[in-house]
Amino acid sequence: MTISASIKALSISALIASSAALPAMAQSRNDVIIAVGEQGPNSLDTQTPTSNDYTRMVALQVYDRLVKHGVKTLEDGTQVYDKTVVLPELATSWEVSEDGKELTFHLRDDATFHDGSPVEAKDVEWSFARAVAAGGFPLIQMGAGSMTEADQFEAVDTHTFKIHVPDGNKLALPDLTTPIPIVLNSDLALEHATEDDPWATEWLANNTAGGGAYNVARWTPGNEIVFQRFDDWKNGDLPAMKTVVYRQIASAGTRRALLESGDADVSVGLPPKDFAELGAGDKVKVIGVPKQSAIVNLEMNVTMPPFDNPLVREAMAYAIPYDAIMENAFYGRATPMYGADSTEYDAAWPVPSPYSTDLDKAKALLAEAGYADGFESTIFLDLSRATVREPIALMIQQNLKEIGVDVSIEKVPGSNWFSKMLEKSMPMAVTSFHAWLDWPEYHFYWTYYGANNSVFNVASHVDDALDAQIQKARFETDPDAYESEIKSIIGTVMTELPKIPIAQDYMDVAMQNDIEGYVYWFHTFLDFRTISRAD
Amino acid sequence: MIKLIAKRFLSALPSLIGVIIVTFVISHSLPGDPAAYFAGPSATAESIAETKARLGLDQPLPVQFVAYVGDLMQGDLGRSFNSGQPVLTDLIRRLPASFELTLYALVFAIVVAVPLGLWAAVNPGSWIDHLCRGTVTAAAAFPSFFTALVLIFVFYYKLGWAPSPIGRLAIYFPLPPTITGFFTIDALIAGDFATARAALGQLILPAISLGLFALAPLARMTRASMIGVLGSDFITTAKAGGLPRRTILWTYGFRNALLPVVNILGMIFSFLLGANVLIEQVFGWPGIGSYAVEAVLTSDYAAIQGFVVMMAILYILLNLGVDILNMIVDPRVRYDD
């Protein structure tokens, strides 16, 4: 384990050591993938509340999970993960009890961590207990599968591991594929634990103790992370690429130029306009998949007049210039979520709403609601996503003016967006939600469920009948009943309309034409383990 | 001399204390709640309170300030939320990158601006003078990040002359062993000429984009100072004495004209160090500028404060250095006790 960034000591000698500890870089470009993105990890440990999103990307490559999802190929050749298939990763087989309350996993006999020590059930037990002890996001994610207490995990023998799920939550197994319940080398980590820091968070933030397909060869926070293949990896097909370099380039223009000139192999996080332009050319390829369980809405606070009136919310739904937004804000890199012919919804989410642009109808609805002369309001948006959200707000503002509604636009700095959402003080907002676990009721649990009034319920929508339906669907075992429950929930949210669906945005990745094996994953991060370069 | 330095340090203390208080207050009044930011999707009132407590943000501001100053005394600038590292480590790691870039930018600016200013001063009112004025005005008028993007577009994307704008060193070159922290110099010391060349190549475009910004003050200063010197009595005397034009211009004119220019170099250097902020974003340069931008965007208090305090100390040191240099260069300058 030579994480270069020997950061603790501050002497010059430590800095010399850090830059000298270079990975043995493969000399041939064929063995190396160079990916660029705007941001990067702020830690190597995904199991702490202050870890950012990109630590999940590190966890995917460096640590194994018990199970993983399968991959399917769509008609157009795009590879996406398959939520219906669960495959072995560290566990070779498992049994789920009839009532879903007991999950037993049999670990691979010969799997080792990067330091050569065997992976045992006690490591899994310690790692899972660590995830729930972390609190914050890791605990919430474990909680999605009803895993919240350390005593739910049990190492039966060296290679058998058991999870007790008291409520038999069906999401427990799929939750194990997320980059939170990862398996750490507990002996190695415990060597660095202290009395104040029993879970070795201090040490694991800058070092890895994993057994995944890659190890971190060098990490310069804020600049780059270099992964080196772990050649003794047993838990899947050995990755084709020996070295993966992920560099942070803040400017989207520079990232595009790097890609087009061939100096970078993969770029994530470009504005949709760039993806649309790159996709239209043949220099590089763009793979875009509608983000599962993701939706961009115009959300209205139902506790604030005039949005407490359902007629006003419906009027807004007819006033949005949907087509213009698809064209000039998303540049086509999204699936329309409006204009459905009927209100016979599929039992899936998101689905198109029955609304489309009709200003006369909007005007009539406003008059019916007693706002014939219109009103004033404010649309809030997240400044860090202004590339797409600002044009959306501007176009809505323009249309609303025509029906006498005068809205101003307020941009909230990205660092303040979550606290602003939590305040529930925004009358109108351009919002979005994207769930890792692709179950409609799970999405609704975070966005419409009044009992937990989560941060994503910007509309402050509380409806006890809806809550009961969502809760029932979460634990429904009969497939037919489940389907009708979901349809009924969708019918309710489409008529109560605290959020007006606009579009399901794409997860876009641009890459050189010779890059193969990109798979869309629910977490939207690049999984370098399957990526290869055509000969 | 030592007395002078000590005195200067003492007189800098109040400004330093002021800077520390002001940055603390400003950074804590920025809109944004780091606890909510990191709680992110899992944000509930409880989880935010928990994260707040963990980050020590639940204490009243004065208590936080006392704790902060106490840490500062021990050289602890706190921990950055963004990088997860101690701020001091981050800054020390990133400072050489910004210094190297700024130094090259300054060299570029001097090499272009000083001759341009001199040339214009010797021929005031001529087309050369207008050219000088036009060039520096244009250079100062374009925002530096815009110039940077244009340079990338033309020299990297279209012509392919410049290496990829991917930071200090292209991916395939080994990092030189750290001695000065300047890649170009360290690689030369290590005898690795290929790496030194590559590092220099990476520097050219950002250094030019940044240096263009300093052209205007330097060229204008050189021109004004040279015109002033050329109009002074001793030049008239020299001319009357029949000295050759070359001797008048270089030996008497240029050397005297350079004094005020040297004087403002310290200021320009620190000014360029601040202007790095946008250039570093565009070129993926892992310096302190991009660090500061990221910190502000996420309300990363410790990092913002650390950055400003470090800049304040740098400014004080730079000014002190310039003063001392001045005393050595110009015997007339004395800072009285």
mmCIF file of C-alpha atoms in Angstrom, chain B residues 109-126 128-133 135-136 215-228 230 249-250 254 257-258 261:
data_model
loop_
_atom_site.group_PDB
_atom_site.id
_atom_site.type_symbol
_atom_site.label_atom_id
_atom_site.label_comp_id
_atom_site.label_asym_id
_atom_site.label_seq_id
_atom_site.Cartn_x
_atom_site.Cartn_y
_atom_site.Cartn_z
ATOM 1 C CA ALA B 109 5.594 40.345 -19.066
ATOM 2 C CA ILE B 110 8.979 41.927 -18.344
ATOM 3 C CA VAL B 111 10.552 40.655 -21.547
ATOM 4 C CA VAL B 112 7.700 42.107 -23.588
ATOM 5 C CA ALA B 113 6.679 45.177 -21.640
ATOM 6 C CA VAL B 114 10.009 46.727 -20.696
ATOM 7 C CA PRO B 115 11.454 46.963 -24.245
ATOM 8 C CA LEU B 116 8.042 48.058 -25.511
ATOM 9 C CA GLY B 117 7.867 50.821 -22.905
ATOM 10 C CA LEU B 118 11.429 51.949 -23.556
ATOM 11 C CA TRP B 119 10.925 51.974 -27.281
ATOM 12 C CA ALA B 120 7.772 54.024 -26.895
ATOM 13 C CA ALA B 121 9.508 56.443 -24.515
ATOM 14 C CA VAL B 122 12.386 57.066 -26.887
ATOM 15 C CA ASN B 123 9.917 57.838 -29.690
ATOM 16 C CA PRO B 124 6.992 59.491 -27.897
ATOM 17 C CA GLY B 125 4.032 60.293 -30.127
ATOM 18 C CA SER B 126 5.287 58.083 -32.957
ATOM 19 C CA ILE B 128 5.616 52.901 -32.036
ATOM 20 C CA ASP B 129 4.165 54.745 -29.083
ATOM 21 C CA HIS B 130 0.648 54.170 -30.379
ATOM 22 C CA LEU B 131 1.401 50.521 -31.032
ATOM 23 C CA CYS B 132 2.638 50.182 -27.467
ATOM 24 C CA ARG B 133 -0.445 51.872 -26.067
ATOM 25 C CA THR B 135 -1.140 46.533 -27.406
ATOM 26 C CA VAL B 136 -1.186 47.007 -23.667
ATOM 27 C CA LEU B 215 1.753 44.128 -19.608
ATOM 28 C CA ALA B 216 -0.179 47.328 -19.107
ATOM 29 C CA PRO B 217 1.163 48.457 -15.725
ATOM 30 C CA LEU B 218 4.710 47.418 -16.597
ATOM 31 C CA ALA B 219 4.857 49.014 -20.032
ATOM 32 C CA ARG B 220 3.161 52.201 -18.889
ATOM 33 C CA MET B 221 5.444 52.461 -15.885
ATOM 34 C CA THR B 222 8.577 51.901 -17.960
ATOM 35 C CA ARG B 223 7.470 54.428 -20.541
ATOM 36 C CA ALA B 224 6.538 57.126 -18.023
ATOM 37 C CA SER B 225 9.650 56.638 -15.967
ATOM 38 C CA MET B 226 11.933 56.668 -19.016
ATOM 39 C CA ILE B 227 10.307 59.818 -20.375
ATOM 40 C CA GLY B 228 10.759 61.446 -16.968
ATOM 41 C CA LEU B 230 15.127 61.516 -20.374
ATOM 42 C CA LEU B 249 20.052 55.998 -23.246
ATOM 43 C CA TRP B 250 21.463 52.881 -21.640
ATOM 44 C CA PHE B 254 17.702 53.085 -18.673
ATOM 45 C CA ALA B 257 14.340 54.572 -15.281
ATOM 46 C CA LEU B 258 14.353 50.998 -14.057
ATOM 47 C CA VAL B 261 9.841 49.529 -12.315
#
